[in-house]
Short mmCIF file of C-alpha atoms in Angstrom, two decimals:
data_model
loop_
_atom_site.label_atom_id
_atom_site.label_comp_id
_atom_site.label_asym_id
_atom_site.label_seq_id
_atom_site.Cartn_x
_atom_site.Cartn_y
_atom_site.Cartn_z
CA MET O 1 11.87 3.53 48.31
CA SER O 2 11.21 2.45 51.63
CA ALA O 3 7.61 0.36 50.69
CA VAL O 4 9.82 -0.98 48.92
CA ARG O 5 11.79 -2.04 51.49
CA ARG O 6 8.87 -3.19 53.75
CA ALA O 7 7.34 -5.12 51.30
CA THR O 8 10.77 -7.29 49.68
CA GLY O 9 12.76 -6.57 52.51
CA ARG O 10 14.88 -5.15 50.37
CA SER O 11 16.82 -2.40 49.57
CA VAL O 12 17.14 -0.94 45.37
CA PRO O 13 19.37 0.57 44.60
CA ARG O 14 19.34 4.46 43.59
CA ALA O 15 20.20 3.65 39.99
CA VAL O 16 17.30 1.19 39.24
CA ALA O 17 14.80 3.68 40.80
CA GLY O 18 15.94 6.39 39.17
CA LEU O 19 16.11 4.36 35.34
CA GLY O 20 12.25 3.13 36.93
CA ALA O 21 11.29 7.11 37.44
CA ALA O 22 12.87 7.76 33.99
CA ILE O 23 11.03 4.83 31.71
CA VAL O 24 7.67 6.13 34.10
CA ALA O 25 8.14 9.86 32.88
CA LEU O 26 8.87 8.80 29.48
CA SER O 27 5.99 6.77 29.33
CA VAL O 28 4.18 9.30 30.64
CA VAL O 29 5.88 12.10 27.72
CA ALA O 30 4.70 9.03 25.10
CA ALA O 31 1.13 8.71 26.15
CA ALA O 32 0.76 12.17 26.15
CA LEU O 33 1.50 12.70 22.15
CA LEU O 34 0.53 9.56 21.81
CA GLY O 35 -2.53 11.21 22.13
CA GLY O 36 -2.11 13.94 20.60
CA VAL O 37 -1.37 12.70 17.43
CA THR O 38 -4.06 10.96 17.92
CA ALA O 39 -6.36 13.52 18.03
CA GLU O 40 -5.00 15.25 14.80
CA SER O 41 -4.85 11.20 13.32
CA PRO O 42 -6.79 8.76 14.37
CA LEU O 43 -4.49 6.35 12.29
CA VAL O 44 -1.21 7.80 12.28
CA ALA O 45 -2.03 7.45 15.76
CA PHE O 46 -2.31 3.36 14.89
CA ALA O 47 0.98 4.08 13.16
CA LEU O 48 3.07 4.92 15.62
CA LEU O 49 1.25 1.93 18.21
CA VAL O 50 2.21 -0.50 15.55
CA ALA O 51 5.96 0.85 14.69
CA VAL O 52 6.85 0.33 18.95
CA PRO O 53 6.55 -3.73 18.81
CA VAL O 54 7.42 -3.83 15.33
CA SER O 55 11.48 -1.96 16.39
CA VAL O 56 11.52 -4.14 19.17
CA LEU O 57 11.69 -7.14 17.15
CA ILE O 58 13.46 -5.36 14.47
CA ALA O 59 16.38 -5.07 17.51
CA ILE O 60 15.56 -8.67 18.07
CA ARG O 61 15.71 -10.38 15.00
CA PRO O 62 16.84 -8.23 12.40
CA GLU O 63 15.49 -10.00 9.46
CA THR O 64 12.57 -9.06 10.69
CA ALA O 65 13.57 -5.12 9.09
CA THR O 66 13.63 -6.89 5.43
CA LEU O 67 10.28 -8.22 5.56
CA VAL O 68 8.58 -4.70 7.02
CA VAL O 69 10.13 -2.07 4.62
CA THR O 70 9.46 -4.43 1.44
CA PHE O 71 5.72 -4.56 2.44
CA LEU O 72 5.75 -1.11 2.83
CA ILE O 73 7.13 -0.21 -0.36
CA TYR O 74 5.69 -2.41 -2.21
CA THR O 75 2.35 -1.23 -0.67
CA ASN O 76 3.55 1.76 -0.56
CA ALA O 77 2.88 2.95 2.16
CA ALA O 78 5.48 5.17 2.65
CA VAL O 79 4.20 8.08 0.86
CA VAL O 80 0.51 7.55 0.93
CA ALA O 81 1.99 8.02 4.49
CA VAL O 82 3.10 11.28 3.47
CA ILE O 83 0.94 12.24 1.47
CA PHE O 84 -2.66 12.31 2.87
CA HIS O 85 -1.52 11.48 6.44
CA GLY O 86 1.12 15.06 7.02
CA VAL O 87 3.81 12.42 7.65
CA PRO O 88 6.75 14.30 7.13
CA ALA O 89 8.87 13.18 2.78
CA ILE O 90 11.80 12.04 4.55
CA ALA O 91 10.04 9.07 5.82
CA ALA O 92 9.57 7.68 2.73
CA VAL O 93 13.13 8.63 1.08
CA ALA O 94 14.64 6.89 4.45
CA LEU O 95 12.99 3.92 4.58
CA PRO O 96 15.46 1.88 2.29
CA GLY O 97 17.99 3.17 4.82
CA VAL O 98 16.63 0.71 7.60
CA LEU O 99 17.80 -2.72 5.37
CA VAL O 100 21.21 -0.79 7.30
CA ILE O 101 20.19 -3.13 10.15
CA PRO O 102 20.09 -6.54 8.59
CA LEU O 103 23.06 -5.75 6.62
CA ALA O 104 25.25 -4.37 9.76
CA TYR O 105 24.32 -8.13 11.26
CA ALA O 106 25.14 -9.86 8.06
CA VAL O 107 27.82 -8.77 7.58
CA LEU O 108 29.30 -7.37 11.42
CA VAL O 109 28.17 -10.19 13.20
CA HIS O 110 27.84 -13.11 11.27
CA ARG O 111 31.42 -12.42 9.25
CA GLN O 112 29.61 -13.30 6.06
CA PRO O 113 30.41 -11.67 2.96
CA ILE O 114 28.99 -9.07 1.18
CA VAL O 115 27.48 -10.07 -2.22
CA ILE O 116 28.03 -8.77 -5.94
CA THR O 117 25.15 -10.13 -8.44
CA PRO O 118 26.30 -10.45 -11.73
CA ALA O 119 23.44 -7.13 -13.11
CA LEU O 120 25.54 -5.60 -10.39
CA GLY O 121 28.14 -4.07 -12.71
CA TRP O 122 25.39 -2.85 -15.41
CA ILE O 123 23.84 -0.98 -12.63
CA VAL O 124 27.12 0.67 -11.76
CA GLY O 125 27.20 1.87 -15.43
CA LEU O 126 24.64 2.77 -16.34
CA LEU O 127 25.14 4.96 -12.46
CA LEU O 128 28.59 6.28 -14.22
CA ILE O 129 26.67 7.12 -17.56
CA GLN O 130 23.68 9.41 -16.01
CA ILE O 131 26.24 10.72 -13.83
CA VAL O 132 28.21 11.59 -18.07
CA GLY O 133 24.36 13.28 -18.34
CA VAL O 134 23.78 15.55 -16.29
CA LEU O 135 27.34 17.54 -17.64
CA PHE O 136 25.47 18.33 -20.28
CA ALA O 137 21.65 17.97 -19.33
CA ARG O 138 19.61 20.94 -20.51
CA ASP O 139 18.44 21.44 -17.12
CA THR O 140 21.26 20.42 -14.43
CA ASN O 141 18.75 20.64 -11.41
CA ASP O 142 16.35 18.25 -13.09
CA ALA O 143 18.81 15.59 -14.02
CA LEU O 144 20.75 15.61 -10.63
CA ALA O 145 17.19 15.42 -9.08
CA GLU O 146 17.17 12.01 -10.97
CA LEU O 147 20.06 10.94 -10.65
CA SER O 148 19.87 11.22 -7.27
CA SER O 149 15.71 9.04 -6.66
CA PHE O 150 18.10 5.86 -9.32
CA VAL O 151 20.95 6.19 -6.62
CA VAL O 152 18.58 5.85 -3.56
CA GLU O 153 15.19 4.21 -5.27
CA GLY O 154 17.61 1.74 -7.53
CA LEU O 155 21.45 0.53 -6.81
CA GLY O 156 20.92 1.37 -3.11
CA LEU O 157 17.54 -0.48 -2.24
CA TYR O 158 18.82 -3.81 -5.57
CA VAL O 159 22.30 -3.49 -3.41
CA LEU O 160 21.01 -3.69 -0.13
CA LEU O 161 18.38 -5.94 -0.59
CA THR O 162 20.89 -8.66 -2.69
CA ASN O 163 22.73 -8.52 0.33
CA VAL O 164 20.05 -8.34 3.06
CA ILE O 165 18.13 -12.24 1.34
CA ARG O 166 20.54 -14.65 2.04
CA THR O 167 18.83 -17.55 2.41
CA THR O 168 15.99 -19.47 0.59
CA THR O 169 13.98 -18.34 3.85
CA ASP O 170 14.66 -15.73 3.52
CA LEU O 171 14.00 -15.67 -0.74
CA ARG O 172 10.08 -17.60 0.22
CA ARG O 173 10.21 -14.62 2.59
CA VAL O 174 10.16 -12.03 0.83
CA ILE O 175 7.61 -13.37 -2.29
CA TRP O 176 4.72 -14.56 0.89
CA VAL O 177 5.30 -10.83 1.82
CA LEU O 178 4.85 -9.50 -2.16
CA LEU O 179 1.74 -12.13 -1.72
CA LEU O 180 0.62 -10.18 1.32
CA ALA O 181 0.51 -7.05 -0.42
CA ALA O 182 -1.42 -8.27 -3.49
CA LEU O 183 -4.11 -9.29 -0.80
CA LEU O 184 -4.14 -6.45 1.16
CA ILE O 185 -4.35 -3.69 -1.72
CA GLY O 186 -6.21 -6.46 -4.19
CA GLY O 187 -8.87 -7.32 -2.04
CA LEU O 188 -9.57 -2.80 -1.01
CA SER O 189 -9.93 -2.21 -4.59
CA LEU O 190 -12.11 -5.79 -4.58
CA PHE O 191 -14.58 -4.21 -1.94
CA GLN O 192 -14.60 -1.15 -3.14
CA GLU O 193 -16.35 -1.97 -6.40
CA LEU O 194 -18.63 -4.41 -5.56
CA THR O 195 -19.38 -1.89 -2.27
CA LYS O 196 -19.31 1.24 -5.07
CA THR O 197 -17.44 3.51 -2.58
CA TYR O 198 -15.46 5.47 -4.65
CA ARG O 199 -15.03 8.23 -2.59
CA ASN O 200 -13.79 6.53 0.40
CA ASP O 201 -10.41 6.54 -0.71
CA TYR O 202 -9.55 3.96 2.96
CA ALA O 203 -6.20 6.55 4.41
CA GLY O 204 -5.33 6.00 0.94
CA PHE O 205 -4.71 2.42 -0.20
CA ALA O 206 -7.48 2.58 -2.94
CA GLN O 207 -7.99 5.29 -4.74
CA THR O 208 -9.17 6.60 -8.25
CA ASP O 209 -8.08 7.44 -11.44
CA SER O 210 -10.12 9.60 -14.21
CA ALA O 211 -13.24 7.89 -14.84
CA PHE O 212 -14.33 5.52 -17.76
CA ALA O 213 -17.59 4.64 -19.44
CA THR O 214 -18.48 1.90 -22.31
CA VAL O 215 -20.39 3.41 -25.19
CA ASP O 216 -23.79 2.42 -24.54
CA GLN O 217 -23.39 3.60 -20.83
CA THR O 218 -22.54 6.81 -21.66
CA LEU O 219 -25.54 6.85 -24.39
CA ALA O 220 -27.94 5.78 -22.15
CA GLY O 221 -26.51 8.63 -19.48
CA ALA O 222 -25.42 6.11 -16.84
CA ASP O 223 -23.11 6.86 -14.52
CA ARG O 224 -18.72 6.39 -15.12
CA ILE O 225 -16.83 4.06 -13.41
CA PRO O 226 -13.48 4.79 -11.52
CA ARG O 227 -10.67 3.30 -12.64
CA GLN O 228 -8.33 2.05 -9.60
CA ALA O 229 -5.86 3.73 -9.23
CA GLY O 230 -4.71 1.65 -5.42
CA PRO O 231 -2.25 3.30 -3.08
CA ILE O 232 -0.42 4.62 -6.57
CA GLY O 233 -2.88 7.03 -7.55
CA GLU O 234 -2.38 6.23 -10.93
CA LYS O 235 -4.10 3.79 -13.68
CA ASN O 236 -1.62 2.56 -15.39
CA ARG O 237 1.27 1.73 -13.09
CA TYR O 238 -0.72 -0.20 -9.94
CA ALA O 239 -1.78 -2.16 -13.44
CA GLN O 240 1.75 -2.40 -13.73
CA VAL O 241 2.93 -3.04 -10.47
CA MET O 242 -0.44 -5.02 -9.48
CA LEU O 243 0.81 -7.59 -12.98
CA MET O 244 3.44 -8.57 -11.39
CA LEU O 245 2.32 -10.52 -8.64
CA VAL O 246 0.22 -12.85 -10.70
CA PRO O 247 2.22 -15.60 -11.79
CA LEU O 248 4.53 -15.01 -8.53
CA GLY O 249 0.91 -15.92 -6.55
CA LEU O 250 0.91 -18.37 -9.93
CA PHE O 251 3.95 -20.49 -9.65
CA GLN O 252 4.22 -19.98 -5.33
CA ALA O 253 1.42 -21.86 -5.02
CA ARG O 254 2.81 -24.94 -7.25
CA ALA O 255 5.74 -24.21 -4.79
CA GLU O 256 3.99 -24.75 -1.53
CA ARG O 257 2.77 -28.28 -0.31
CA ARG O 258 0.76 -27.21 2.06
CA ARG O 259 -3.09 -27.13 1.16
CA SER O 260 -4.04 -23.88 2.84
CA LEU O 261 -0.91 -21.76 1.91
CA LYS O 262 -1.47 -23.05 -2.24
CA ALA O 263 -5.26 -21.44 -1.53
CA LEU O 264 -3.76 -18.34 -0.34
CA ALA O 265 -1.52 -18.25 -2.79
CA LEU O 266 -3.78 -18.29 -5.62
CA LEU O 267 -5.94 -16.08 -4.14
CA ALA O 268 -3.26 -13.43 -3.81
CA ALA O 269 -3.11 -13.90 -8.25
CA ALA O 270 -6.26 -13.88 -8.30
CA LEU O 271 -7.30 -10.59 -6.46
CA ALA O 272 -4.01 -9.30 -8.18
CA LEU O 273 -5.65 -9.85 -11.29
CA VAL O 274 -8.90 -8.61 -10.19
CA ALA O 275 -6.84 -5.02 -9.81
CA VAL O 276 -5.20 -5.08 -13.09
CA VAL O 277 -9.25 -5.67 -14.97
CA LEU O 278 -10.24 -2.95 -12.80
CA THR O 279 -7.90 -0.07 -13.86
CA PHE O 280 -9.09 -0.90 -17.58
CA SER O 281 -5.66 -0.45 -18.93
CA ARG O 282 -5.18 -1.66 -22.36
CA GLY O 283 -1.56 -1.74 -21.83
CA ALA O 284 -1.43 -4.18 -19.20
CA PHE O 285 -3.65 -6.97 -21.03
CA VAL O 286 -1.52 -7.14 -23.86
CA GLY O 287 1.09 -7.54 -21.79
CA PHE O 288 -0.04 -9.95 -19.81
CA GLY O 289 -0.39 -11.65 -22.71
CA LEU O 290 3.06 -11.17 -24.12
CA VAL O 291 3.81 -12.84 -20.72
CA VAL O 292 1.35 -16.79 -21.37
CA ALA O 293 3.23 -16.83 -24.77
CA ALA O 294 5.90 -16.93 -22.85
CA MET O 295 5.37 -18.91 -20.89
CA VAL O 296 3.91 -21.33 -23.95
CA ALA O 297 6.85 -20.72 -26.17
CA LEU O 298 9.74 -21.01 -22.84
CA ARG O 299 8.04 -24.34 -21.71
CA TYR O 300 7.32 -22.60 -18.48
CA VAL O 301 4.01 -24.00 -18.55
CA ARG O 302 2.21 -26.01 -20.85
CA VAL O 303 -0.52 -25.52 -22.82
CA SER O 304 -3.48 -27.43 -20.52
CA GLN O 305 -2.61 -25.37 -18.40
CA LEU O 306 -3.65 -22.29 -19.63
CA ALA O 307 -7.10 -23.24 -19.43
CA PHE O 308 -7.42 -21.88 -15.73
CA VAL O 309 -6.00 -18.84 -16.42
CA ALA O 310 -8.44 -18.39 -19.78
CA VAL O 311 -11.26 -19.61 -17.74
CA ALA O 312 -10.64 -17.30 -14.77
CA ILE O 313 -10.18 -14.15 -17.75
CA GLY O 314 -13.54 -14.98 -19.03
CA ALA O 315 -14.50 -14.83 -15.22
CA LEU O 316 -13.55 -11.80 -15.34
CA LEU O 317 -14.61 -9.83 -18.45
CA ILE O 318 -18.16 -11.53 -17.72
CA VAL O 319 -18.77 -9.75 -14.67
CA VAL O 320 -16.85 -6.91 -15.94
CA PRO O 321 -18.24 -6.17 -19.47
CA GLN O 322 -17.42 -3.00 -19.36
CA PHE O 323 -13.00 -4.15 -19.34
CA GLY O 324 -14.22 -5.98 -22.57
CA GLU O 325 -15.22 -3.31 -24.06
CA ARG O 326 -11.80 -0.86 -23.04
CA LEU O 327 -10.25 -4.85 -25.13
CA SER O 328 -12.01 -3.94 -28.23
CA THR O 329 -10.70 -0.21 -28.39
CA LEU O 330 -7.47 -1.69 -29.45
CA GLU O 331 -8.88 -2.88 -33.49
CA ALA O 332 -7.33 1.20 -33.59
CA LEU O 333 -4.27 0.03 -34.00
CA GLY O 334 -5.09 -1.28 -36.90
CA GLY O 335 -4.62 1.99 -37.98
CA LEU O 336 -1.25 3.08 -37.43
CA PHE O 337 -1.11 0.30 -40.08
CA THR O 338 -2.65 1.10 -42.75
CA GLN O 339 -1.14 3.53 -45.26
CA ASP O 340 -4.65 5.20 -46.32
CA GLN O 341 -6.06 5.80 -42.33
CA GLY O 342 -2.84 6.29 -40.36
CA LEU O 343 -2.81 7.29 -36.66
CA SER O 344 -6.39 8.62 -38.09
CA ALA O 345 -8.01 5.26 -37.02
CA ALA O 346 -7.11 5.63 -34.00
CA ASP O 347 -8.38 6.67 -31.03
CA THR O 348 -6.48 10.03 -29.38
CA SER O 349 -4.33 7.69 -26.62
CA VAL O 350 -3.19 5.18 -29.45
CA GLN O 351 -2.15 8.68 -31.13
CA SER O 352 -1.03 10.43 -28.60
CA ARG O 353 1.56 7.18 -27.44
CA ALA O 354 1.99 6.70 -31.11
CA ALA O 355 4.04 10.10 -31.32
CA GLU O 356 5.80 9.82 -28.36
CA ASN O 357 7.03 6.85 -29.22
CA LEU O 358 8.49 8.61 -32.30
CA THR O 359 10.08 11.55 -30.93
CA ALA O 360 11.87 8.82 -28.66
CA ILE O 361 13.31 7.72 -31.40
CA ALA O 362 13.82 11.26 -32.58
CA VAL O 363 16.29 12.44 -29.85
CA PHE O 364 17.92 9.36 -29.42
CA ALA O 365 19.12 9.45 -33.36
CA ASP O 366 20.63 13.34 -32.85
CA HIS O 367 21.71 12.06 -28.82
CA PRO O 368 22.85 7.75 -29.66
CA ILE O 369 25.55 8.27 -27.06
CA ILE O 370 24.90 9.25 -23.99
CA GLY O 371 21.22 10.89 -24.34
CA VAL O 372 19.73 13.92 -23.20
CA GLY O 373 20.56 12.81 -19.82
CA PRO O 374 18.40 11.92 -16.93
CA GLY O 375 14.77 12.59 -17.00
CA GLN O 376 15.15 15.03 -19.92
CA PHE O 377 13.19 13.51 -22.87
CA SER O 378 10.19 16.00 -21.08
CA SER O 379 11.63 18.83 -22.21
CA TYR O 380 12.45 18.09 -25.48
CA TYR O 381 9.69 16.06 -26.44
CA ARG O 382 7.68 19.38 -28.06
CA GLU O 383 10.73 20.75 -29.76
CA TYR O 384 11.19 17.18 -31.44
CA ALA O 385 7.01 16.26 -31.63
CA VAL O 386 6.88 19.58 -33.80
CA GLY O 387 8.79 17.42 -36.65
CA VAL O 388 7.40 13.87 -35.97
CA GLY O 389 3.41 14.87 -36.28
CA GLY O 390 0.35 13.51 -35.08
CA VAL O 391 -1.46 14.35 -31.63
CA ILE O 392 0.84 16.39 -29.73
CA ARG O 393 -0.19 17.54 -26.23
CA ALA O 394 0.94 21.00 -25.00
CA GLN O 395 2.68 20.27 -22.44
CA ASP O 396 5.83 18.56 -21.22
CA ARG O 397 5.26 14.07 -22.67
CA GLU O 398 6.91 10.97 -21.50
CA ALA O 399 8.22 8.22 -23.93
CA HIS O 400 5.92 6.40 -22.24
CA ASN O 401 7.98 3.51 -23.38
CA LEU O 402 10.49 1.98 -21.11
CA TYR O 403 13.83 0.84 -24.04
CA LEU O 404 12.57 4.47 -25.70
CA GLY O 405 13.05 6.91 -22.32
CA ILE O 406 15.75 5.27 -22.34
CA ALA O 407 17.38 5.54 -25.32
CA ALA O 408 16.56 9.21 -24.67
CA ASP O 409 17.89 9.35 -21.58
CA ALA O 410 20.77 7.69 -21.96
CA GLY O 411 21.66 7.40 -25.27
CA VAL O 412 22.72 3.80 -26.41
CA LEU O 413 25.50 3.03 -23.94
CA GLY O 414 22.17 2.97 -21.15
CA LEU O 415 19.88 0.25 -23.49
CA ILE O 416 22.62 -1.62 -23.43
CA CYS O 417 23.48 -0.91 -19.55
CA LEU O 418 18.98 -1.99 -19.59
CA LEU O 419 19.76 -4.87 -21.55
CA ALA O 420 22.45 -6.46 -20.08
CA ILE O 421 20.51 -5.47 -16.19
CA LEU O 422 17.21 -7.70 -17.14
CA GLY O 423 18.73 -10.15 -19.88
CA VAL O 424 21.68 -11.82 -16.81
CA THR O 425 18.59 -11.91 -14.12
CA LEU O 426 16.42 -13.94 -16.37
CA PHE O 427 19.19 -16.05 -17.65
CA ASP O 428 20.80 -16.58 -14.17
CA LEU O 429 16.97 -17.67 -13.48
CA ARG O 430 16.99 -19.88 -15.92
CA ARG O 431 19.87 -20.78 -15.29
CA ALA O 432 18.32 -22.49 -11.59
CA ARG O 433 15.46 -23.64 -12.61
CA ARG O 434 16.78 -26.27 -14.62
CA ARG O 435 19.19 -26.72 -11.83
CA TRP O 436 16.53 -28.09 -9.47
CA LEU O 437 13.09 -28.85 -11.37
CA SER O 438 13.66 -32.70 -11.64
CA VAL O 439 15.49 -32.62 -8.06
CA ARG O 440 13.29 -30.07 -6.11
CA PRO O 441 10.34 -28.35 -8.32
CA ASP O 442 9.26 -26.08 -5.60
CA LEU O 443 12.41 -24.19 -5.94
CA ALA O 444 12.55 -24.30 -10.02
CA ASP O 445 8.86 -23.19 -9.30
CA ILE O 446 9.96 -20.48 -6.94
CA ALA O 447 12.75 -19.62 -10.14
CA THR O 448 9.98 -19.79 -12.64
CA GLY O 449 8.01 -17.21 -10.95
CA LEU O 450 10.66 -14.19 -10.20
CA SER O 451 11.81 -14.57 -14.08
CA LEU O 452 7.12 -14.38 -15.06
CA ALA O 453 7.77 -11.12 -12.24
CA VAL O 454 10.23 -9.62 -14.18
CA LEU O 455 9.66 -10.43 -17.48
CA THR O 456 5.88 -9.12 -16.75
CA TYR O 457 7.64 -5.36 -16.37
CA MET O 458 9.36 -5.93 -19.28
CA THR O 459 6.36 -5.80 -21.51
CA THR O 460 4.11 -3.52 -19.71
CA GLY O 461 7.72 -1.69 -20.77
CA LEU O 462 6.53 -1.32 -24.17
CA PHE O 463 3.66 1.23 -23.18
CA LEU O 464 5.14 2.51 -19.83
CA HIS O 465 8.40 4.33 -19.65
CA LEU O 466 10.79 3.82 -16.36
CA SER O 467 8.56 6.12 -13.14
CA TYR O 468 7.94 4.78 -9.82
CA ALA O 469 11.29 2.96 -10.21
CA ARG O 470 10.91 1.53 -7.21
CA TYR O 471 9.12 -1.14 -7.35
CA PHE O 472 10.95 -2.54 -10.67
CA TRP O 473 14.11 -2.05 -8.45
CA LEU O 474 13.06 -3.98 -5.91
CA VAL O 475 11.82 -6.90 -8.16
CA LEU O 476 14.69 -7.31 -9.99
CA ALA O 477 16.70 -7.07 -6.36
CA ILE O 478 14.58 -10.10 -4.68
CA ALA O 479 14.69 -12.23 -8.75
CA GLY O 480 18.82 -11.53 -9.08
CA ALA O 481 19.09 -12.47 -4.75
CA GLY O 482 17.43 -15.12 -5.86
CA ALA O 483 19.37 -16.40 -8.75
CA MET O 484 22.04 -16.21 -6.97
CA ILE O 485 20.23 -18.52 -3.93
CA LEU O 486 19.24 -20.95 -6.40
CA ARG O 487 22.24 -21.46 -8.24
CA ARG O 488 24.49 -21.81 -4.94
CA LEU O 489 22.75 -23.66 -2.71
CA PRO O 490 25.17 -27.05 -2.21
CA ASP O 491 23.41 -30.24 -4.28
CA PRO O 492 21.54 -32.82 -2.71
CA ASP O 493 21.69 -35.61 -1.05
CA PRO O 494 20.44 -38.99 -2.57
CA ASP O 495 17.66 -39.08 -0.10
CA PRO O 496 17.74 -34.68 0.97
CA ASP O 497 16.01 -33.85 3.90
CA PRO O 498 16.11 -29.78 1.99
CA ASP O 499 17.30 -27.35 4.80
CA PRO O 500 14.70 -24.50 4.44
CA GLN O 501 17.94 -22.48 6.04
CA ASP O 502 20.33 -23.41 2.92
CA GLY O 503 21.55 -20.40 1.36
CA TYR O 504 24.54 -18.74 -0.76
CA SER O 505 25.66 -16.72 1.63
CA GLN O 506 26.76 -20.28 3.61
CA SER O 507 28.36 -22.15 1.46
CA VAL O 508 30.58 -18.79 -0.19
#
């Protein structure tokens, strides 16, 4: 301290000197810990290094937490860290809890009200039905685990997100975070395919799942083509998650004024679509076709505007001809509806899924009110599949249909709640779109993109049960928050100079 006194001519308080010494000591300890982690896992060390300034930024600007959590969930980064890099599982489970920070800031500091969306009551209703279902479940422990997952990844995530996305600025930023996720993981899938580096999973963010080969390639003895599974590790789910970002990117490109942002949004949509193609998922393609048909039927786009999408898909089929050959197997579906051929005309996968759908209907018929309990259908599959017939797997199977799976697990009451959740969200977004279509087309485009993202999940849900549910609830929460914001914005002035910070929290 005498050296400091000589240099400055002032004495340094002991408390300040002690604090400085503590900071130095902590820095040395942190550096040592970081060095040890680096020796074991450089990627984890890098993540910890990034986490420090991000944490400081969240402390200064709590709304940053919303963007960070959204990005980490959609890229599945937390789960990848647990599976591939030894991070404790609690880190992935607790991730949505970080949203409590901006929520507390909004409610306690800015005195803003708690947001209750029209869909929230139906979500609570679904929760109550599942609680009752646990009481009658065949495997209570498994049902409780499924219920706990719904509370954290479903209801909890929905409530937190709809309460921290409060302005149009928040909404735009969250959408752009989703598009950045598309740029990252879609770009990795494309790079992996171009370089044929299938053995490199790129830290877990570019996984492959099983393999696919056309008939010609198999006969020629060529190598099988791995199917992209991204950071999720399951091809069909990866296709479903990335497909939701395609309409979101297309309409965000229309909503932006700057050409650079328009180009970036289109690139994100294109990379998301490329990733979908590289999964070779037939269900995703059929789901996308239904969304395109809905876009035309609802007059969200003109038929002439679909030329861009048609050209893009055509180009992808030329570049990846194996996907076209994969789609040709959809002709087997015709065998499901002919009396003479029946299931024998369909390939094994189609036969199996048809049997699973019929089994879910049979289970629902025997348990029509509240179903068999959360996540319990799979334990009933083999028991009921014998009576249904078709291709029966020698293992527990899911319904492979969002609606039939909910009907079997939660009965007609649960199915009503699910349809109401989706219906009121889409209805509110449609109202918001109509309100702003003539005066603020950019806001109408945002509502359209969110509507189609939800609709994409609904159509692909015809072929997939509710799994990896955090993606569903995250997009649904963003859509619900967007509908509230756009509906409650004040009417524009005759010569509007829109303030991007305007949100429903300021007009309630």
